[in-house]
Coordinates of C-alpha atoms and ligand atoms in Angstrom, one line a residue:
Chain A
M20 CA -35.9 7.3 9.0
D21 CA -32.4 8.7 8.8
L22 CA -32.5 10.9 5.7
F23 CA -28.8 11.5 5.8
K24 CA -28.0 7.8 5.8
M25 CA -30.3 7.3 2.9
F26 CA -28.4 9.7 0.7
S27 CA -24.9 8.9 1.8
K28 CA -23.2 5.9 0.2
P29 CA -22.8 2.8 2.2
D30 CA -19.4 2.0 3.5
N31 CA -17.7 0.8 0.3
S32 CA -14.5 -1.1 0.1
K33 CA -12.4 1.9 -0.9
D34 CA -13.4 3.8 2.2
I35 CA -12.4 0.8 4.3
A36 CA -9.1 0.7 2.4
K37 CA -8.5 4.3 3.0
E38 CA -9.3 4.2 6.7
R39 CA -7.0 1.1 7.2
L40 CA -4.2 2.8 5.3
K41 CA -4.4 6.0 7.4
L42 CA -4.1 4.0 10.6
V43 CA -1.3 1.8 9.5
L44 CA 0.6 4.8 8.2
I45 CA 0.5 6.5 11.6
H46 CA 2.5 3.7 12.9
D47 CA 4.8 3.4 9.9
R48 CA 5.6 7.1 9.9
A49 CA 6.3 7.1 13.6
N50 CA 8.7 4.2 13.1
V51 CA 10.5 6.0 10.3
S52 CA 11.6 8.6 12.9
P53 CA 12.3 6.8 16.1
Q54 CA 13.1 10.2 17.8
F55 CA 9.4 11.1 17.6
L56 CA 8.2 9.1 20.6
E57 CA 11.4 9.9 22.5
M58 CA 10.6 13.6 22.0
I59 CA 7.0 13.2 23.3
K60 CA 8.3 11.1 26.2
G61 CA 10.7 13.9 27.2
E62 CA 7.9 16.6 27.0
I63 CA 5.5 14.5 29.1
I64 CA 8.1 13.9 31.8
N65 CA 8.7 17.6 31.9
V66 CA 5.1 18.5 32.3
I67 CA 4.2 15.8 34.8
S68 CA 7.3 16.2 37.0
D69 CA 5.9 19.5 38.3
Y70 CA 3.1 17.6 39.9
M71 CA 4.4 14.2 40.7
E72 CA 7.5 12.2 41.0
I73 CA 7.5 9.5 38.4
D74 CA 9.6 6.4 37.6
E75 CA 11.2 7.6 34.4
S76 CA 12.7 4.2 33.6
G77 CA 9.3 2.6 33.8
L78 CA 7.6 5.1 31.6
E79 CA 6.1 3.5 28.5
I80 CA 4.6 5.3 25.6
K81 CA 3.2 3.9 22.3
L82 CA 1.1 4.7 19.4
T83 CA -1.8 2.3 19.0
R84 CA -5.4 2.4 18.0
T85 CA -8.6 2.2 20.0
K86 CA -12.3 2.1 19.4
R87 CA -14.0 5.5 20.0
D88 CA -16.9 5.3 22.4
S89 CA -19.2 7.7 20.5
D90 CA -19.4 5.8 17.2
N91 CA -17.3 2.7 17.8
S92 CA -14.9 3.6 15.0
T93 CA -11.2 2.9 15.2
V94 CA -9.0 5.9 15.9
P95 CA -5.3 6.2 16.5
A96 CA -4.4 6.6 20.2
L97 CA -1.3 7.6 22.1
V98 CA -1.1 5.5 25.2
A99 CA 1.2 6.3 28.0
N100 CA 1.9 4.2 31.1
I101 CA 3.5 6.4 33.7
P102 CA 4.4 4.8 37.1
I103 CA 4.0 7.4 39.9
R104 CA 6.4 7.3 42.9
K105 CA 4.7 10.0 44.9
M106 CA 2.7 13.2 44.5
K107 CA 4.5 16.5 45.0
D108 CA 3.1 19.1 47.3
S109 CA 2.3 21.4 44.4
G110 CA 0.1 18.6 43.0
K111 CA -1.9 18.2 46.2
V112 CA -5.1 20.1 46.7
Chain B
M26 CA 24.1 18.4 -17.7
G27 CA 21.1 16.1 -17.9
E28 CA 18.7 14.9 -15.2
V29 CA 18.9 11.6 -13.4
I30 CA 15.4 10.3 -12.6
V31 CA 14.9 7.2 -10.5
V32 CA 11.6 5.3 -10.9
T33 CA 10.9 3.5 -7.6
S34 CA 8.0 2.1 -5.6
G35 CA 8.9 -0.2 -2.7
K36 CA 6.5 -2.9 -3.7
G37 CA 7.3 -5.1 -6.7
G38 CA 5.0 -5.5 -9.7
V39 CA 3.4 -2.1 -9.6
G40 CA 4.8 -0.9 -12.9
K41 CA 8.3 0.6 -12.3
T42 CA 9.9 -1.2 -15.3
T43 CA 6.8 -0.4 -17.5
T44 CA 7.0 3.2 -16.5
T45 CA 10.7 3.5 -17.1
A46 CA 10.4 2.0 -20.6
N47 CA 7.5 4.2 -21.5
L48 CA 8.9 7.4 -20.2
G49 CA 12.3 6.8 -21.8
T50 CA 10.8 5.9 -25.2
G51 CA 8.4 8.9 -24.9
L52 CA 11.2 11.3 -24.1
A53 CA 13.2 9.9 -27.1
L54 CA 10.2 10.4 -29.3
R55 CA 10.3 14.0 -28.3
G56 CA 13.8 14.2 -29.5
K57 CA 15.6 14.0 -26.1
N58 CA 18.8 12.0 -25.6
V59 CA 17.8 9.3 -23.2
V60 CA 19.6 6.4 -21.5
L61 CA 17.7 3.9 -19.5
V62 CA 19.6 2.2 -16.6
D63 CA 18.4 -1.1 -15.3
A64 CA 19.4 -1.1 -11.7
D65 CA 17.6 -4.4 -10.9
I66 CA 20.7 -6.4 -10.8
G67 CA 20.1 -10.2 -10.9
L68 CA 16.5 -9.7 -12.1
R69 CA 16.9 -7.8 -15.3
N70 CA 13.7 -7.0 -17.1
L71 CA 14.0 -3.7 -18.8
D72 CA 15.7 -5.3 -21.8
V73 CA 12.8 -7.5 -22.6
V74 CA 10.2 -4.8 -21.9
M75 CA 12.1 -2.7 -24.4
G76 CA 12.6 -5.6 -26.9
L77 CA 16.4 -5.3 -26.7
E78 CA 17.2 -8.5 -25.0
N79 CA 19.0 -10.1 -28.0
R80 CA 21.5 -7.2 -28.2
I81 CA 23.2 -7.4 -24.8
V82 CA 26.9 -7.9 -24.8
Y83 CA 28.1 -6.1 -21.6
D84 CA 26.1 -4.9 -18.6
L85 CA 26.2 -2.4 -15.7
V86 CA 28.4 -4.6 -13.5
D87 CA 30.9 -5.0 -16.4
V88 CA 31.1 -1.2 -16.6
V89 CA 31.6 -0.7 -12.9
D90 CA 34.2 -3.5 -12.7
G91 CA 36.1 -2.0 -15.7
N92 CA 35.6 -5.0 -18.0
C93 CA 34.4 -2.7 -20.7
R94 CA 34.0 1.0 -21.4
L95 CA 30.7 2.6 -20.7
R96 CA 30.1 3.2 -24.4
Q97 CA 30.5 -0.5 -25.2
A98 CA 27.8 -1.5 -22.8
L99 CA 25.1 0.9 -24.0
I100 CA 22.6 -0.6 -26.4
K101 CA 21.4 1.8 -29.0
D102 CA 17.7 1.3 -29.8
K103 CA 17.5 1.2 -33.6
R104 CA 13.8 2.4 -33.6
Y105 CA 14.5 5.6 -31.8
S106 CA 17.8 7.2 -32.7
T107 CA 18.3 9.0 -29.3
L108 CA 17.5 6.1 -27.0
Y109 CA 20.0 3.8 -25.2
L110 CA 19.8 1.1 -22.6
L111 CA 22.4 0.1 -20.0
P112 CA 21.2 -3.4 -19.0
A113 CA 21.5 -4.9 -15.6
A114 CA 23.8 -8.0 -14.9
Q115 CA 21.8 -11.1 -14.7
T116 CA 24.3 -13.5 -13.0
K117 CA 25.4 -11.2 -10.2
D118 CA 23.5 -9.8 -7.3
K119 CA 22.9 -6.3 -5.8
S120 CA 26.1 -6.4 -3.8
A121 CA 28.1 -6.3 -7.0
V122 CA 27.7 -2.5 -7.1
N123 CA 27.8 0.1 -4.4
P124 CA 26.1 3.6 -4.2
Q125 CA 29.4 5.5 -4.9
Q126 CA 29.9 3.5 -8.1
M127 CA 26.3 4.2 -9.2
Q128 CA 26.6 7.9 -8.4
K129 CA 29.7 8.1 -10.6
L130 CA 28.1 6.2 -13.4
C131 CA 24.9 8.3 -13.4
Q132 CA 27.1 11.5 -13.4
E133 CA 29.0 10.3 -16.4
L134 CA 25.8 9.5 -18.2
A135 CA 24.2 12.8 -17.3
E136 CA 27.1 14.6 -19.0
E137 CA 26.0 13.1 -22.3
Y138 CA 22.3 12.5 -22.1
D139 CA 19.3 14.8 -21.4
Y140 CA 17.6 12.2 -19.3
V141 CA 19.1 9.2 -17.4
I142 CA 16.2 7.1 -16.1
V143 CA 17.0 4.5 -13.5
D144 CA 14.7 1.5 -13.1
C145 CA 14.8 0.7 -9.3
P146 CA 14.4 -2.9 -7.9
A147 CA 11.7 -3.6 -5.4
G148 CA 12.6 -3.3 -1.7
I149 CA 14.4 -0.8 0.5
E150 CA 17.8 -2.6 0.7
Q151 CA 21.0 -2.3 -1.2
G152 CA 19.4 -2.3 -4.6
F153 CA 17.2 0.6 -3.7
K154 CA 20.2 2.5 -2.2
N155 CA 22.2 1.9 -5.4
A156 CA 19.4 3.0 -7.7
I157 CA 18.7 6.3 -5.9
A158 CA 22.4 7.1 -5.3
G159 CA 22.9 9.1 -8.5
A160 CA 19.4 10.5 -8.8
S161 CA 18.4 14.1 -8.6
R162 CA 14.7 13.5 -9.1
A163 CA 12.4 10.6 -8.1
V164 CA 9.2 9.3 -9.6
V165 CA 7.2 7.0 -7.2
V166 CA 4.9 4.5 -8.8
T167 CA 1.9 3.0 -6.9
T168 CA -1.3 1.2 -7.7
P169 CA -4.6 1.9 -5.9
E170 CA -4.1 -0.8 -3.3
V171 CA -3.5 -0.6 0.4
S172 CA -0.1 -2.5 0.3
A173 CA 1.3 -0.5 -2.7
V174 CA 0.3 2.9 -1.2
R175 CA 1.7 1.9 2.2
D176 CA 5.0 0.9 0.6
A177 CA 5.0 4.1 -1.5
D178 CA 4.7 6.1 1.7
R179 CA 7.7 4.3 3.2
I180 CA 9.7 5.0 0.1
I181 CA 8.7 8.7 0.1
G182 CA 10.0 8.9 3.6
L183 CA 13.3 7.2 2.7
L184 CA 13.7 9.4 -0.4
E185 CA 13.3 12.5 1.6
A186 CA 15.7 11.2 4.2
S187 CA 18.3 10.8 1.4
G188 CA 17.8 14.3 0.2
L189 CA 15.5 13.4 -2.8
R190 CA 12.8 15.9 -1.9
N191 CA 9.5 16.4 -3.9
P192 CA 9.2 13.0 -5.4
Q193 CA 6.4 12.9 -8.0
L194 CA 3.6 10.2 -8.0
V195 CA 2.5 8.0 -10.8
I196 CA -0.7 6.2 -10.0
N197 CA -0.8 3.0 -12.2
R198 CA -3.4 0.5 -13.1
L199 CA -6.4 2.7 -12.1
R200 CA -9.7 1.1 -13.1
I201 CA -12.3 3.7 -13.6
D202 CA -15.2 1.3 -13.4
M203 CA -14.0 0.2 -9.9
V204 CA -13.4 3.7 -8.7
K205 CA -16.9 4.7 -9.9
R206 CA -18.6 2.0 -7.8
G207 CA -16.4 2.8 -4.8
D208 CA -14.3 -0.4 -4.9
M209 CA -11.0 1.3 -5.6
M210 CA -9.3 4.3 -4.0
N211 CA -9.5 7.3 -6.3
I212 CA -6.8 9.8 -7.1
D213 CA -7.9 12.2 -4.4
D214 CA -7.7 9.5 -1.8
M215 CA -4.2 8.6 -2.7
I216 CA -2.9 12.2 -2.9
D217 CA -4.6 12.9 0.3
I218 CA -2.7 10.1 2.0
L219 CA 0.7 10.4 0.4
A220 CA 0.7 14.2 0.2
I221 CA 3.0 14.5 -2.8
D222 CA 2.6 16.0 -6.3
L223 CA 0.9 13.9 -8.9
I224 CA 2.6 13.6 -12.2
G225 CA 0.3 11.2 -13.9
V226 CA -2.4 8.5 -13.8
V227 CA -2.1 5.4 -16.0
P228 CA -5.2 3.3 -16.4
D229 CA -5.1 -0.4 -16.2
D230 CA -4.9 -1.3 -19.9
E231 CA -4.5 -4.5 -22.0
A232 CA -2.3 -2.5 -24.3
I233 CA 0.4 -2.6 -21.7
V234 CA 0.4 -6.4 -21.7
I235 CA 0.2 -6.6 -25.5
S236 CA 3.0 -4.0 -26.0
T237 CA 5.2 -5.8 -23.5
N238 CA 4.6 -9.1 -25.4
R239 CA 5.9 -7.3 -28.5
G240 CA 8.7 -5.4 -26.8
E241 CA 7.4 -2.1 -28.0
P242 CA 6.4 0.3 -25.2
A243 CA 2.7 1.4 -25.2
V244 CA 3.7 5.1 -25.4
T245 CA 4.2 4.6 -29.1
N246 CA 0.7 3.3 -29.6
E247 CA -1.6 6.2 -30.5
A248 CA -4.7 4.3 -29.8
S249 CA -3.9 3.2 -26.3
M250 CA -5.2 5.0 -23.2
A251 CA -2.1 4.0 -21.2
G252 CA 0.0 5.2 -24.1
Q253 CA -1.7 8.6 -23.9
A254 CA -1.3 8.7 -20.2
Y255 CA 2.5 8.1 -20.6
R256 CA 2.7 10.7 -23.4
N257 CA 1.2 13.2 -21.0
I258 CA 3.6 12.3 -18.2
V259 CA 6.5 12.6 -20.6
R260 CA 5.5 16.2 -21.3
R261 CA 5.1 17.0 -17.6
I262 CA 8.6 15.5 -17.0
M263 CA 9.8 18.0 -19.5
G264 CA 8.2 20.8 -17.6
E265 CA 5.0 21.4 -19.7
D266 CA 1.7 22.0 -18.1
V267 CA -0.6 19.3 -19.4
P268 CA -4.1 18.9 -18.3
F269 CA -5.0 15.6 -16.8
M270 CA -7.1 13.2 -18.7
N271 CA -10.6 13.0 -17.5
L272 CA -10.4 9.5 -16.3
E273 CA -13.0 9.9 -13.6
S274 CA -16.1 12.0 -13.7
D275 CA -15.5 12.4 -9.9
S276 CA -15.7 16.1 -9.6
G277 CA -13.4 16.2 -6.6
F278 CA -10.5 14.9 -8.7
V279 CA -11.0 17.1 -11.6
S280 CA -11.5 20.3 -9.7
R281 CA -8.4 19.5 -7.5
L282 CA -6.3 19.1 -10.6
A283 CA -7.8 22.1 -12.2
K284 CA -6.7 24.0 -9.1
M285 CA -3.3 22.4 -9.0
F286 CA -2.5 23.1 -12.6
G287 CA -4.6 26.1 -13.2
F288 CA -6.9 24.7 -15.8
K289 CA -10.6 25.1 -16.3
K290 CA -12.7 22.2 -15.1
I291 CA -13.4 19.7 -17.9
K292 CA -17.0 19.1 -18.3
Ligands
LIG21 N1 -1.2 0.1 -16.6 C1 -1.1 -1.2 -16.7 N2 -2.1 -2.0 -17.2 C2 -2.0 -3.3 -17.3 N3 -0.9 -4.0 -16.9 C3 0.1 -3.4 -16.4 C4 0.1 -1.9 -16.2 N4 1.3 -1.5 -15.7 C5 2.0 -2.7 -15.5 N5 1.3 -3.8 -15.9 C6 1.8 -5.2 -15.8 O1 2.1 -5.4 -14.5 C7 3.3 -6.3 -14.4 C8 4.3 -5.7 -13.5 O2 4.8 -4.5 -14.1 P1 6.4 -4.1 -14.0 O3 6.5 -2.8 -14.8 O4 7.3 -5.2 -14.4 O5 6.5 -3.8 -12.4 P2 7.7 -3.6 -11.5 O6 8.9 -3.2 -12.4 O7 7.3 -2.5 -10.6 O8 8.0 -4.9 -10.8 C9 3.7 -6.5 -15.8 O9 3.2 -7.8 -16.2 C10 3.0 -5.4 -16.6 O10 2.8 -5.8 -17.9
LIG22 MG1 10.8 -4.1 -12.5

């Protein structure tokens, strides 16, 4: 028997509310400052460009949420879709 | 020079008007010169909550348009000698006023009154921009619900973007019974999420409905819990350190406040 589970409270509705709020606010807050994603985008391009040539116009980046494998709980996720044109020599082994 | 405080929330129906009326009346009870400004143009309410609806002659838009002098539009509350109301217009809409005009109006009022309290309409559009234009301080009202807290978060971001830093939070309509059984977010949860300073917690209380029926703010009712909560907020607005009521036995809450305000834990 899981002793820890026995003594911890079941998921009550306020915990669900808090979890949902936290996730929704990650989006809201990012939208309040539209520069935020642009900044990240710029940094990612910088880092990756050393290793590969990418299609900057096709680069997509968004804040979303996903299920975590370990416990199946929903967590925020930063998803980037980066089309690669070709690898640079420095990136080849 | 007095202080201009805007009471805002984003979401409607969370208690902005109730809070404005109670803070204003409470400050007047403590001898401060107070003027309440109803910035909810087209949906005026503060007059009825204050019980002053039968005394309106001119309104905010009349003042801005120059139809009357500022002094003529102010309604003196006969019960509290230092309390005044500037009612909203009912037949106009938000576009009847612009932020520059509101700023000028608030400045003029702040020259004569210790506190100018502006009751903000719901939303983030023109009415919100008007209401915050002249303010130097903001009180954000929320209830312990997902939608209200979310809107409060948005408002806090917008206030900060307009230079109104350090808004203070009023949590309204808290139900201790629901918090205890885990069916309502507690104070810690909300402060954790919104990350702003708490200035008070008002319980959900029938006395608010009854006092609104009568047009006498609950802050004057010694027996009411919500009234006590508002009296405490009034003193905190004035800069006093007032321990928080022990609404929850939740130790996390009490010890956090004890830490925040330097008080011993209430047992
Ligand atoms: N602490 C409270 N307990 C019970 N009822 C409340 C409380 N605060 C507000 N209310 C009620 O909620 C409704 C909305 O309040 P109001 O102050 O008009 O909100 P807002 O100005 O934000 O739209 C009113 O009917 C009011 O009486
Ligand atoms: Mg209102």
